[in-house]
Amino acid sequence: NAGVTQTPKFRVLKTGQSMTLLCAQDMNHEYMYWYRQDPGMGLRLIHYSVGEGTTAKGEVPDGYNVSRLKKQNFLLGLESAAPSQTSVYFCASSYKVSEAFFGQGTRLTVV
Amino acid sequence: KNEVEQSPQNLTAQEGEFITINCSYSVGISALHWLQQHPGGGIVSLFMLSSGKKKHGRLIATINIQEKHSSLHITASHPRDSAVYICAVTPDSNYQLIWGAGTKLIIKP
């Protein structure tokens, strides 16, 4: 059982480049989340999904887009990366009220 | 005011000490979570509780729903317990987790 898998684990982008982070879970969870974690700050929710085909904005959605075409996958896109998006990104999944399972994180640097 | 407050923000203790980390929240909840993050590492769920007390090894989590407060205790602390401990709540109005800022724990040998 892989749990929650994020790819890639590390990435360096130039300002203005685009990229997609992939989150895959094999637990049949309904809820999936994308967070960013910055030094000295708690986890901040970017976008989330309560089921296949649905997405919603979180606390800090600007500059990001998401898609959930399949229940097991939740994609986070950066269309035009900015240095302010340098962060560690975590994906998580859960049932409605259950433990949240996290991926190992993606360390993104935008130069 | 943050909806989930943790204290202390930082805690340094000697190996063997009894550790307590506190979490207070201001919203109605259906569950409270304690998670652990080691430096440079992923985030692992330790407990999810909605009442009473849970124990796993040297870790104990308690919650008082009336006082909107939870504590995480570590008995016989060890350097490998050094990590950031995060409290989060599932509000009963929706299913988005609300996160505390975390408590950075360092256990010195």
mmCIF file with all atom_site columns, C-alpha atoms in Angstrom:
data_model
loop_
_atom_site.group_PDB
_atom_site.id
_atom_site.type_symbol
_atom_site.label_atom_id
_atom_site.label_alt_id
_atom_site.label_comp_id
_atom_site.label_asym_id
_atom_site.label_entity_id
_atom_site.label_seq_id
_atom_site.pdbx_PDB_ins_code
_atom_site.Cartn_x
_atom_site.Cartn_y
_atom_site.Cartn_z
_atom_site.occupancy
_atom_site.B_iso_or_equiv
_atom_site.pdbx_formal_charge
_atom_site.auth_seq_id
_atom_site.auth_comp_id
_atom_site.auth_asym_id
_atom_site.auth_atom_id
_atom_site.pdbx_PDB_model_num
ATOM 1   C CA . ASN A 1 1   ? 0.000   0.000  0.000   1.00 0.00 ? 1   ASN A CA 1
ATOM 2   C CA . ALA A 1 2   ? 1.631   3.237  -1.121  1.00 0.00 ? 2   ALA A CA 1
ATOM 3   C CA . GLY A 1 3   ? -0.711  5.626  0.754   1.00 0.00 ? 3   GLY A CA 1
ATOM 4   C CA . VAL A 1 4   ? -0.232  9.131  -0.634  1.00 0.00 ? 4   VAL A CA 1
ATOM 5   C CA . THR A 1 5   ? 2.467   9.647  -3.237  1.00 0.00 ? 5   THR A CA 1
ATOM 6   C CA . GLN A 1 6   ? 3.633   13.022 -4.456  1.00 0.00 ? 6   GLN A CA 1
ATOM 7   C CA . THR A 1 7   ? 5.764   13.650 -7.506  1.00 0.00 ? 7   THR A CA 1
ATOM 8   C CA . PRO A 1 8   ? 8.213   15.207 -7.962  1.00 0.00 ? 8   PRO A CA 1
ATOM 9   C CA . LYS A 1 9   ? 10.007  15.452 -4.609  1.00 0.00 ? 9   LYS A CA 1
ATOM 10  C CA . PHE A 1 10  ? 12.197  18.370 -5.635  1.00 0.00 ? 10  PHE A CA 1
ATOM 11  C CA . ARG A 1 11  ? 12.024  20.921 -8.425  1.00 0.00 ? 11  ARG A CA 1
ATOM 12  C CA . VAL A 1 12  ? 13.707  24.162 -9.373  1.00 0.00 ? 12  VAL A CA 1
ATOM 13  C CA . LEU A 1 13  ? 11.807  26.457 -11.723 1.00 0.00 ? 13  LEU A CA 1
ATOM 14  C CA . LYS A 1 14  ? 12.635  29.711 -13.380 1.00 0.00 ? 14  LYS A CA 1
ATOM 15  C CA . THR A 1 15  ? 10.212  32.598 -12.903 1.00 0.00 ? 15  THR A CA 1
ATOM 16  C CA . GLY A 1 16  ? 7.422   32.312 -15.446 1.00 0.00 ? 16  GLY A CA 1
ATOM 17  C CA . GLN A 1 17  ? 7.767   28.583 -16.043 1.00 0.00 ? 17  GLN A CA 1
ATOM 18  C CA . SER A 1 18  ? 4.868   26.241 -15.456 1.00 0.00 ? 18  SER A CA 1
ATOM 19  C CA . MET A 1 19  ? 4.688   22.884 -13.762 1.00 0.00 ? 19  MET A CA 1
ATOM 20  C CA . THR A 1 20  ? 2.253   20.330 -12.386 1.00 0.00 ? 20  THR A CA 1
ATOM 21  C CA . LEU A 1 21  ? 2.555   18.494 -9.095  1.00 0.00 ? 21  LEU A CA 1
ATOM 22  C CA . LEU A 1 22  ? 0.859   15.125 -8.936  1.00 0.00 ? 22  LEU A CA 1
ATOM 23  C CA . CYS A 1 23  ? -0.730  13.599 -5.864  1.00 0.00 ? 23  CYS A CA 1
ATOM 24  C CA . ALA A 1 24  ? -1.951  10.017 -5.970  1.00 0.00 ? 24  ALA A CA 1
ATOM 25  C CA . GLN A 1 25  ? -3.690  8.075  -3.204  1.00 0.00 ? 25  GLN A CA 1
ATOM 26  C CA . ASP A 1 26  ? -4.723  4.444  -3.146  1.00 0.00 ? 26  ASP A CA 1
ATOM 27  C CA . MET A 1 27  ? -7.042  4.522  -0.125  1.00 0.00 ? 27  MET A CA 1
ATOM 28  C CA . ASN A 1 28  ? -10.233 5.479  -1.986  1.00 0.00 ? 28  ASN A CA 1
ATOM 29  C CA . HIS A 1 29  ? -10.416 8.713  0.006   1.00 0.00 ? 29  HIS A CA 1
ATOM 30  C CA . GLU A 1 30  ? -13.027 11.261 -0.961  1.00 0.00 ? 30  GLU A CA 1
ATOM 31  C CA . TYR A 1 31  ? -11.185 14.332 0.273   1.00 0.00 ? 31  TYR A CA 1
ATOM 32  C CA . MET A 1 32  ? -7.876  15.539 -1.083  1.00 0.00 ? 32  MET A CA 1
ATOM 33  C CA . TYR A 1 33  ? -5.955  18.679 -0.195  1.00 0.00 ? 33  TYR A CA 1
ATOM 34  C CA . TRP A 1 34  ? -2.994  20.711 -1.347  1.00 0.00 ? 34  TRP A CA 1
ATOM 35  C CA . TYR A 1 35  ? -1.087  22.710 1.278   1.00 0.00 ? 35  TYR A CA 1
ATOM 36  C CA . ARG A 1 36  ? 1.977   24.861 1.285   1.00 0.00 ? 36  ARG A CA 1
ATOM 37  C CA . GLN A 1 37  ? 4.304   25.129 4.242   1.00 0.00 ? 37  GLN A CA 1
ATOM 38  C CA . ASP A 1 38  ? 6.598   28.102 4.682   1.00 0.00 ? 38  ASP A CA 1
ATOM 39  C CA . PRO A 1 39  ? 9.199   28.690 7.394   1.00 0.00 ? 39  PRO A CA 1
ATOM 40  C CA . GLY A 1 40  ? 7.628   29.876 10.630  1.00 0.00 ? 40  GLY A CA 1
ATOM 41  C CA . MET A 1 41  ? 4.104   29.363 9.345   1.00 0.00 ? 41  MET A CA 1
ATOM 42  C CA . GLY A 1 42  ? 1.641   26.574 9.688   1.00 0.00 ? 42  GLY A CA 1
ATOM 43  C CA . LEU A 1 43  ? 0.183   24.624 6.826   1.00 0.00 ? 43  LEU A CA 1
ATOM 44  C CA . ARG A 1 44  ? -1.935  26.787 4.540   1.00 0.00 ? 44  ARG A CA 1
ATOM 45  C CA . LEU A 1 45  ? -4.607  25.272 2.365   1.00 0.00 ? 45  LEU A CA 1
ATOM 46  C CA . ILE A 1 46  ? -4.305  26.097 -1.331  1.00 0.00 ? 46  ILE A CA 1
ATOM 47  C CA . HIS A 1 47  ? -7.142  24.089 -2.853  1.00 0.00 ? 47  HIS A CA 1
ATOM 48  C CA . TYR A 1 48  ? -9.105  21.047 -1.897  1.00 0.00 ? 48  TYR A CA 1
ATOM 49  C CA . SER A 1 49  ? -11.488 18.523 -3.399  1.00 0.00 ? 49  SER A CA 1
ATOM 50  C CA . VAL A 1 50  ? -14.402 16.678 -1.848  1.00 0.00 ? 50  VAL A CA 1
ATOM 51  C CA . GLY A 1 51  ? -14.760 14.197 -4.676  1.00 0.00 ? 51  GLY A CA 1
ATOM 52  C CA . GLU A 1 52  ? -13.975 13.334 -8.266  1.00 0.00 ? 52  GLU A CA 1
ATOM 53  C CA . GLY A 1 53  ? -14.656 16.250 -10.570 1.00 0.00 ? 53  GLY A CA 1
ATOM 54  C CA . THR A 1 54  ? -14.967 18.818 -7.758  1.00 0.00 ? 54  THR A CA 1
ATOM 55  C CA . THR A 1 55  ? -12.478 21.386 -6.516  1.00 0.00 ? 55  THR A CA 1
ATOM 56  C CA . ALA A 1 56  ? -12.650 24.396 -4.218  1.00 0.00 ? 56  ALA A CA 1
ATOM 57  C CA . LYS A 1 57  ? -10.411 27.248 -3.154  1.00 0.00 ? 57  LYS A CA 1
ATOM 58  C CA . GLY A 1 58  ? -8.651  27.242 0.152   1.00 0.00 ? 58  GLY A CA 1
ATOM 59  C CA . GLU A 1 59  ? -6.906  29.989 2.045   1.00 0.00 ? 59  GLU A CA 1
ATOM 60  C CA . VAL A 1 60  ? -4.198  30.847 -0.525  1.00 0.00 ? 60  VAL A CA 1
ATOM 61  C CA . PRO A 1 61  ? -5.413  29.822 -4.008  1.00 0.00 ? 61  PRO A CA 1
ATOM 62  C CA . ASP A 1 62  ? -3.990  32.646 -6.123  1.00 0.00 ? 62  ASP A CA 1
ATOM 63  C CA . GLY A 1 63  ? -1.460  31.538 -8.726  1.00 0.00 ? 63  GLY A CA 1
ATOM 64  C CA . TYR A 1 64  ? -2.507  27.879 -8.535  1.00 0.00 ? 64  TYR A CA 1
ATOM 65  C CA . ASN A 1 65  ? -5.009  25.681 -10.326 1.00 0.00 ? 65  ASN A CA 1
ATOM 66  C CA . VAL A 1 66  ? -6.110  22.151 -9.556  1.00 0.00 ? 66  VAL A CA 1
ATOM 67  C CA . SER A 1 67  ? -7.927  19.291 -11.174 1.00 0.00 ? 67  SER A CA 1
ATOM 68  C CA . ARG A 1 68  ? -9.406  16.031 -9.944  1.00 0.00 ? 68  ARG A CA 1
ATOM 69  C CA . LEU A 1 69  ? -10.394 14.078 -13.003 1.00 0.00 ? 69  LEU A CA 1
ATOM 70  C CA . LYS A 1 70  ? -9.950  10.748 -11.205 1.00 0.00 ? 70  LYS A CA 1
ATOM 71  C CA . LYS A 1 71  ? -10.758 10.043 -7.571  1.00 0.00 ? 71  LYS A CA 1
ATOM 72  C CA . GLN A 1 72  ? -7.254  8.851  -6.807  1.00 0.00 ? 72  GLN A CA 1
ATOM 73  C CA . ASN A 1 73  ? -5.384  11.814 -8.336  1.00 0.00 ? 73  ASN A CA 1
ATOM 74  C CA . PHE A 1 74  ? -5.252  15.488 -7.432  1.00 0.00 ? 74  PHE A CA 1
ATOM 75  C CA . LEU A 1 75  ? -3.092  17.735 -9.580  1.00 0.00 ? 75  LEU A CA 1
ATOM 76  C CA . LEU A 1 76  ? -1.723  21.135 -8.596  1.00 0.00 ? 76  LEU A CA 1
ATOM 77  C CA . GLY A 1 77  ? -0.645  23.442 -11.393 1.00 0.00 ? 77  GLY A CA 1
ATOM 78  C CA . LEU A 1 78  ? 1.448   26.568 -11.418 1.00 0.00 ? 78  LEU A CA 1
ATOM 79  C CA . GLU A 1 79  ? 0.874   28.369 -14.712 1.00 0.00 ? 79  GLU A CA 1
ATOM 80  C CA . SER A 1 80  ? 3.511   31.057 -14.283 1.00 0.00 ? 80  SER A CA 1
ATOM 81  C CA . ALA A 1 81  ? 5.768   30.414 -11.310 1.00 0.00 ? 81  ALA A CA 1
ATOM 82  C CA . ALA A 1 82  ? 6.843   33.295 -9.087  1.00 0.00 ? 82  ALA A CA 1
ATOM 83  C CA . PRO A 1 83  ? 9.558   33.408 -6.392  1.00 0.00 ? 83  PRO A CA 1
ATOM 84  C CA . SER A 1 84  ? 6.771   33.821 -3.787  1.00 0.00 ? 84  SER A CA 1
ATOM 85  C CA . GLN A 1 85  ? 5.708   30.273 -4.633  1.00 0.00 ? 85  GLN A CA 1
ATOM 86  C CA . THR A 1 86  ? 8.965   28.875 -3.324  1.00 0.00 ? 86  THR A CA 1
ATOM 87  C CA . SER A 1 87  ? 7.738   26.543 -0.619  1.00 0.00 ? 87  SER A CA 1
ATOM 88  C CA . VAL A 1 88  ? 7.241   22.961 0.448   1.00 0.00 ? 88  VAL A CA 1
ATOM 89  C CA . TYR A 1 89  ? 3.996   21.563 -0.903  1.00 0.00 ? 89  TYR A CA 1
ATOM 90  C CA . PHE A 1 90  ? 2.101   18.785 0.809   1.00 0.00 ? 90  PHE A CA 1
ATOM 91  C CA . CYS A 1 91  ? -0.780  16.761 -0.496  1.00 0.00 ? 91  CYS A CA 1
ATOM 92  C CA . ALA A 1 92  ? -3.140  14.995 1.889   1.00 0.00 ? 92  ALA A CA 1
ATOM 93  C CA . SER A 1 93  ? -6.191  12.793 1.654   1.00 0.00 ? 93  SER A CA 1
ATOM 94  C CA . SER A 1 94  ? -8.889  11.634 4.042   1.00 0.00 ? 94  SER A CA 1
ATOM 95  C CA . TYR A 1 95  ? -12.440 10.439 4.415   1.00 0.00 ? 95  TYR A CA 1
ATOM 96  C CA . LYS A 1 96  ? -14.897 13.076 5.662   1.00 0.00 ? 96  LYS A CA 1
ATOM 97  C CA . VAL A 1 97  ? -13.841 12.847 9.292   1.00 0.00 ? 97  VAL A CA 1
ATOM 98  C CA . SER A 1 98  ? -10.808 10.666 9.592   1.00 0.00 ? 98  SER A CA 1
ATOM 99  C CA . GLU A 1 99  ? -7.085  10.780 9.888   1.00 0.00 ? 99  GLU A CA 1
ATOM 100 C CA . ALA A 1 100 ? -5.413  12.772 7.170   1.00 0.00 ? 100 ALA A CA 1
ATOM 101 C CA . PHE A 1 101 ? -2.665  10.968 5.318   1.00 0.00 ? 101 PHE A CA 1
ATOM 102 C CA . PHE A 1 102 ? 0.100   13.079 3.873   1.00 0.00 ? 102 PHE A CA 1
ATOM 103 C CA . GLY A 1 103 ? 2.514   12.733 1.016   1.00 0.00 ? 103 GLY A CA 1
ATOM 104 C CA . GLN A 1 104 ? 6.216   13.231 1.609   1.00 0.00 ? 104 GLN A CA 1
ATOM 105 C CA . GLY A 1 105 ? 6.183   16.757 0.263   1.00 0.00 ? 105 GLY A CA 1
ATOM 106 C CA . THR A 1 106 ? 7.572   18.551 -2.774  1.00 0.00 ? 106 THR A CA 1
ATOM 107 C CA . ARG A 1 107 ? 10.288  21.129 -2.259  1.00 0.00 ? 107 ARG A CA 1
ATOM 108 C CA . LEU A 1 108 ? 9.869   23.775 -4.953  1.00 0.00 ? 108 LEU A CA 1
ATOM 109 C CA . THR A 1 109 ? 12.291  26.609 -5.557  1.00 0.00 ? 109 THR A CA 1
ATOM 110 C CA . VAL A 1 110 ? 11.469  29.380 -8.018  1.00 0.00 ? 110 VAL A CA 1
ATOM 111 C CA . VAL A 1 111 ? 14.451  31.459 -9.078  1.00 0.00 ? 111 VAL A CA 1
ATOM 112 C CA . LYS B 2 1   ? -7.231  35.526 16.614  1.00 0.00 ? 1   LYS B CA 1
ATOM 113 C CA . ASN B 2 2   ? -6.303  32.116 15.240  1.00 0.00 ? 2   ASN B CA 1
ATOM 114 C CA . GLU B 2 3   ? -8.965  29.467 15.578  1.00 0.00 ? 3   GLU B CA 1
ATOM 115 C CA . VAL B 2 4   ? -6.389  26.908 16.723  1.00 0.00 ? 4   VAL B CA 1
ATOM 116 C CA . GLU B 2 5   ? -3.699  28.017 19.142  1.00 0.00 ? 5   GLU B CA 1
ATOM 117 C CA . GLN B 2 6   ? -0.814  25.865 20.282  1.00 0.00 ? 6   GLN B CA 1
ATOM 118 C CA . SER B 2 7   ? 1.548   26.401 23.171  1.00 0.00 ? 7   SER B CA 1
ATOM 119 C CA . PRO B 2 8   ? 4.385   26.534 23.612  1.00 0.00 ? 8   PRO B CA 1
ATOM 120 C CA . GLN B 2 9   ? 5.747   27.465 20.192  1.00 0.00 ? 9   GLN B CA 1
ATOM 121 C CA . ASN B 2 10  ? 9.133   26.034 21.108  1.00 0.00 ? 10  ASN B CA 1
ATOM 122 C CA . LEU B 2 11  ? 10.099  23.574 23.806  1.00 0.00 ? 11  LEU B CA 1
ATOM 123 C CA . THR B 2 12  ? 13.517  22.239 24.725  1.00 0.00 ? 12  THR B CA 1
ATOM 124 C CA . ALA B 2 13  ? 13.810  19.511 27.346  1.00 0.00 ? 13  ALA B CA 1
ATOM 125 C CA . GLN B 2 14  ? 16.216  16.872 28.615  1.00 0.00 ? 14  GLN B CA 1
ATOM 126 C CA . GLU B 2 15  ? 15.892  13.226 27.735  1.00 0.00 ? 15  GLU B CA 1
ATOM 127 C CA . GLY B 2 16  ? 13.527  11.479 30.097  1.00 0.00 ? 16  GLY B CA 1
ATOM 128 C CA . GLU B 2 17  ? 11.367  14.500 30.904  1.00 0.00 ? 17  GLU B CA 1
ATOM 129 C CA . PHE B 2 18  ? 7.586   14.446 30.715  1.00 0.00 ? 18  PHE B CA 1
ATOM 130 C CA . ILE B 2 19  ? 6.425   16.689 27.885  1.00 0.00 ? 19  ILE B CA 1
ATOM 131 C CA . THR B 2 20  ? 3.103   18.483 27.508  1.00 0.00 ? 20  THR B CA 1
ATOM 132 C CA . ILE B 2 21  ? 1.978   20.400 24.430  1.00 0.00 ? 21  ILE B CA 1
ATOM 133 C CA . ASN B 2 22  ? -1.310  22.255 24.517  1.00 0.00 ? 22  ASN B CA 1
ATOM 134 C CA . CYS B 2 23  ? -3.894  23.063 21.880  1.00 0.00 ? 23  CYS B CA 1
ATOM 135 C CA . SER B 2 24  ? -6.897  25.359 22.282  1.00 0.00 ? 24  SER B CA 1
ATOM 136 C CA . TYR B 2 25  ? -9.538  25.971 19.656  1.00 0.00 ? 25  TYR B CA 1
ATOM 137 C CA . SER B 2 26  ? -12.464 28.302 19.300  1.00 0.00 ? 26  SER B CA 1
ATOM 138 C CA . VAL B 2 27  ? -14.801 26.507 16.887  1.00 0.00 ? 27  VAL B CA 1
ATOM 139 C CA . GLY B 2 28  ? -17.141 23.559 17.271  1.00 0.00 ? 28  GLY B CA 1
ATOM 140 C CA . ILE B 2 29  ? -15.391 20.449 16.090  1.00 0.00 ? 29  ILE B CA 1
ATOM 141 C CA . SER B 2 30  ? -16.105 16.903 15.074  1.00 0.00 ? 30  SER B CA 1
ATOM 142 C CA . ALA B 2 31  ? -12.510 15.773 15.631  1.00 0.00 ? 31  ALA B CA 1
ATOM 143 C CA . LEU B 2 32  ? -9.093  16.953 16.738  1.00 0.00 ? 32  LEU B CA 1
ATOM 144 C CA . HIS B 2 33  ? -5.861  15.673 15.256  1.00 0.00 ? 33  HIS B CA 1
ATOM 145 C CA . TRP B 2 34  ? -2.291  15.541 16.479  1.00 0.00 ? 34  TRP B CA 1
ATOM 146 C CA . LEU B 2 35  ? 0.410   15.133 13.855  1.00 0.00 ? 35  LEU B CA 1
ATOM 147 C CA . GLN B 2 36  ? 4.184   14.917 13.885  1.00 0.00 ? 36  GLN B CA 1
ATOM 148 C CA . GLN B 2 37  ? 6.707   16.309 11.429  1.00 0.00 ? 37  GLN B CA 1
ATOM 149 C CA . HIS B 2 38  ? 10.387  15.481 11.690  1.00 0.00 ? 38  HIS B CA 1
ATOM 150 C CA . PRO B 2 39  ? 12.912  17.978 10.282  1.00 0.00 ? 39  PRO B CA 1
ATOM 151 C CA . GLY B 2 40  ? 12.880  17.776 6.523   1.00 0.00 ? 40  GLY B CA 1
ATOM 152 C CA . GLY B 2 41  ? 10.365  14.996 6.733   1.00 0.00 ? 41  GLY B CA 1
ATOM 153 C CA . GLY B 2 42  ? 6.815   14.202 5.998   1.00 0.00 ? 42  GLY B CA 1
ATOM 154 C CA . ILE B 2 43  ? 3.797   14.640 8.230   1.00 0.00 ? 43  ILE B CA 1
ATOM 155 C CA . VAL B 2 44  ? 2.440   11.687 10.146  1.00 0.00 ? 44  VAL B CA 1
ATOM 156 C CA . SER B 2 45  ? -0.877  11.445 11.941  1.00 0.00 ? 45  SER B CA 1
ATOM 157 C CA . LEU B 2 46  ? -0.476  10.480 15.608  1.00 0.00 ? 46  LEU B CA 1
ATOM 158 C CA . PHE B 2 47  ? -4.017  10.677 16.924  1.00 0.00 ? 47  PHE B CA 1
ATOM 159 C CA . MET B 2 48  ? -7.507  11.602 15.945  1.00 0.00 ? 48  MET B CA 1
ATOM 160 C CA . LEU B 2 49  ? -9.887  12.039 18.846  1.00 0.00 ? 49  LEU B CA 1
ATOM 161 C CA . SER B 2 50  ? -13.280 13.498 19.570  1.00 0.00 ? 50  SER B CA 1
ATOM 162 C CA . SER B 2 51  ? -13.514 12.757 23.289  1.00 0.00 ? 51  SER B CA 1
ATOM 163 C CA . GLY B 2 52  ? -11.556 11.426 26.234  1.00 0.00 ? 52  GLY B CA 1
ATOM 164 C CA . LYS B 2 53  ? -8.085  10.081 25.888  1.00 0.00 ? 53  LYS B CA 1
ATOM 165 C CA . LYS B 2 54  ? -5.973  7.947  23.568  1.00 0.00 ? 54  LYS B CA 1
ATOM 166 C CA . LYS B 2 55  ? -2.611  6.310  24.194  1.00 0.00 ? 55  LYS B CA 1
ATOM 167 C CA . HIS B 2 56  ? -0.055  4.939  21.795  1.00 0.00 ? 56  HIS B CA 1
ATOM 168 C CA . GLY B 2 57  ? 3.231   3.851  23.289  1.00 0.00 ? 57  GLY B CA 1
ATOM 169 C CA . ARG B 2 58  ? 4.718   6.821  25.148  1.00 0.00 ? 58  ARG B CA 1
ATOM 170 C CA . LEU B 2 59  ? 2.279   9.273  23.597  1.00 0.00 ? 59  LEU B CA 1
ATOM 171 C CA . ILE B 2 60  ? -0.993  10.253 25.229  1.00 0.00 ? 60  ILE B CA 1
ATOM 172 C CA . ALA B 2 61  ? -3.582  12.643 23.821  1.00 0.00 ? 61  ALA B CA 1
ATOM 173 C CA . THR B 2 62  ? -6.477  14.055 25.790  1.00 0.00 ? 62  THR B CA 1
ATOM 174 C CA . ILE B 2 63  ? -9.328  16.334 24.867  1.00 0.00 ? 63  ILE B CA 1
ATOM 175 C CA . ASN B 2 64  ? -11.828 18.355 26.885  1.00 0.00 ? 64  ASN B CA 1
ATOM 176 C CA . ILE B 2 65  ? -14.657 19.280 24.558  1.00 0.00 ? 65  ILE B CA 1
ATOM 177 C CA . GLN B 2 66  ? -16.333 21.650 27.024  1.00 0.00 ? 66  GLN B CA 1
ATOM 178 C CA . GLU B 2 67  ? -13.128 23.632 27.531  1.00 0.00 ? 67  GLU B CA 1
ATOM 179 C CA . LYS B 2 68  ? -12.116 23.318 23.857  1.00 0.00 ? 68  LYS B CA 1
ATOM 180 C CA . HIS B 2 69  ? -8.677  22.159 24.812  1.00 0.00 ? 69  HIS B CA 1
ATOM 181 C CA . SER B 2 70  ? -6.435  19.228 24.052  1.00 0.00 ? 70  SER B CA 1
ATOM 182 C CA . SER B 2 71  ? -3.049  18.137 25.312  1.00 0.00 ? 71  SER B CA 1
ATOM 183 C CA . LEU B 2 72  ? -0.392  15.881 23.881  1.00 0.00 ? 72  LEU B CA 1
ATOM 184 C CA . HIS B 2 73  ? 1.870   14.239 26.434  1.00 0.00 ? 73  HIS B CA 1
ATOM 185 C CA . ILE B 2 74  ? 5.116   12.387 25.863  1.00 0.00 ? 74  ILE B CA 1
ATOM 186 C CA . THR B 2 75  ? 6.404   10.226 28.698  1.00 0.00 ? 75  THR B CA 1
ATOM 187 C CA . ALA B 2 76  ? 10.096  9.338  29.083  1.00 0.00 ? 76  ALA B CA 1
ATOM 188 C CA . SER B 2 77  ? 11.036  11.652 26.214  1.00 0.00 ? 77  SER B CA 1
ATOM 189 C CA . HIS B 2 78  ? 13.839  10.658 23.881  1.00 0.00 ? 78  HIS B CA 1
ATOM 190 C CA . PRO B 2 79  ? 15.919  12.622 21.339  1.00 0.00 ? 79  PRO B CA 1
ATOM 191 C CA . ARG B 2 80  ? 14.084  10.826 18.538  1.00 0.00 ? 80  ARG B CA 1
ATOM 192 C CA . ASP B 2 81  ? 10.906  12.579 19.724  1.00 0.00 ? 81  ASP B CA 1
ATOM 193 C CA . SER B 2 82  ? 12.418  15.856 18.496  1.00 0.00 ? 82  SER B CA 1
ATOM 194 C CA . ALA B 2 83  ? 9.998   17.106 15.855  1.00 0.00 ? 83  ALA B CA 1
ATOM 195 C CA . VAL B 2 84  ? 7.276   19.635 15.198  1.00 0.00 ? 84  VAL B CA 1
ATOM 196 C CA . TYR B 2 85  ? 3.958   18.608 16.693  1.00 0.00 ? 85  TYR B CA 1
ATOM 197 C CA . ILE B 2 86  ? 0.897   20.011 14.996  1.00 0.00 ? 86  ILE B CA 1
ATOM 198 C CA . CYS B 2 87  ? -2.653  20.251 16.262  1.00 0.00 ? 87  CYS B CA 1
ATOM 199 C CA . ALA B 2 88  ? -5.503  20.468 13.769  1.00 0.00 ? 88  ALA B CA 1
ATOM 200 C CA . VAL B 2 89  ? -9.285  20.375 14.077  1.00 0.00 ? 89  VAL B CA 1
ATOM 201 C CA . THR B 2 90  ? -12.076 19.239 11.781  1.00 0.00 ? 90  THR B CA 1
ATOM 202 C CA . PRO B 2 91  ? -14.800 21.831 12.334  1.00 0.00 ? 91  PRO B CA 1
ATOM 203 C CA . ASP B 2 92  ? -18.341 20.503 12.506  1.00 0.00 ? 92  ASP B CA 1
ATOM 204 C CA . SER B 2 93  ? -19.435 23.084 9.914   1.00 0.00 ? 93  SER B CA 1
ATOM 205 C CA . ASN B 2 94  ? -17.316 21.610 7.095   1.00 0.00 ? 94  ASN B CA 1
ATOM 206 C CA . TYR B 2 95  ? -14.506 19.155 6.578   1.00 0.00 ? 95  TYR B CA 1
ATOM 207 C CA . GLN B 2 96  ? -11.571 21.478 6.004   1.00 0.00 ? 96  GLN B CA 1
ATOM 208 C CA . LEU B 2 97  ? -8.899  21.016 8.625   1.00 0.00 ? 97  LEU B CA 1
ATOM 209 C CA . ILE B 2 98  ? -7.897  24.103 10.597  1.00 0.00 ? 98  ILE B CA 1
ATOM 210 C CA . TRP B 2 99  ? -4.267  23.973 11.588  1.00 0.00 ? 99  TRP B CA 1
ATOM 211 C CA . GLY B 2 100 ? -2.282  25.208 14.532  1.00 0.00 ? 100 GLY B CA 1
ATOM 212 C CA . ALA B 2 101 ? 1.139   26.726 13.896  1.00 0.00 ? 101 ALA B CA 1
ATOM 213 C CA . GLY B 2 102 ? 2.959   23.799 15.464  1.00 0.00 ? 102 GLY B CA 1
ATOM 214 C CA . THR B 2 103 ? 5.213   23.271 18.469  1.00 0.00 ? 103 THR B CA 1
ATOM 215 C CA . LYS B 2 104 ? 8.887   22.655 17.816  1.00 0.00 ? 104 LYS B CA 1
ATOM 216 C CA . LEU B 2 105 ? 10.178  20.138 20.363  1.00 0.00 ? 105 LEU B CA 1
ATOM 217 C CA . ILE B 2 106 ? 13.859  19.446 20.952  1.00 0.00 ? 106 ILE B CA 1
ATOM 218 C CA . ILE B 2 107 ? 14.896  16.699 23.333  1.00 0.00 ? 107 ILE B CA 1
ATOM 219 C CA . LYS B 2 108 ? 18.541  16.879 24.383  1.00 0.00 ? 108 LYS B CA 1
ATOM 220 C CA . PRO B 2 109 ? 20.416  13.700 25.346  1.00 0.00 ? 109 PRO B CA 1
#
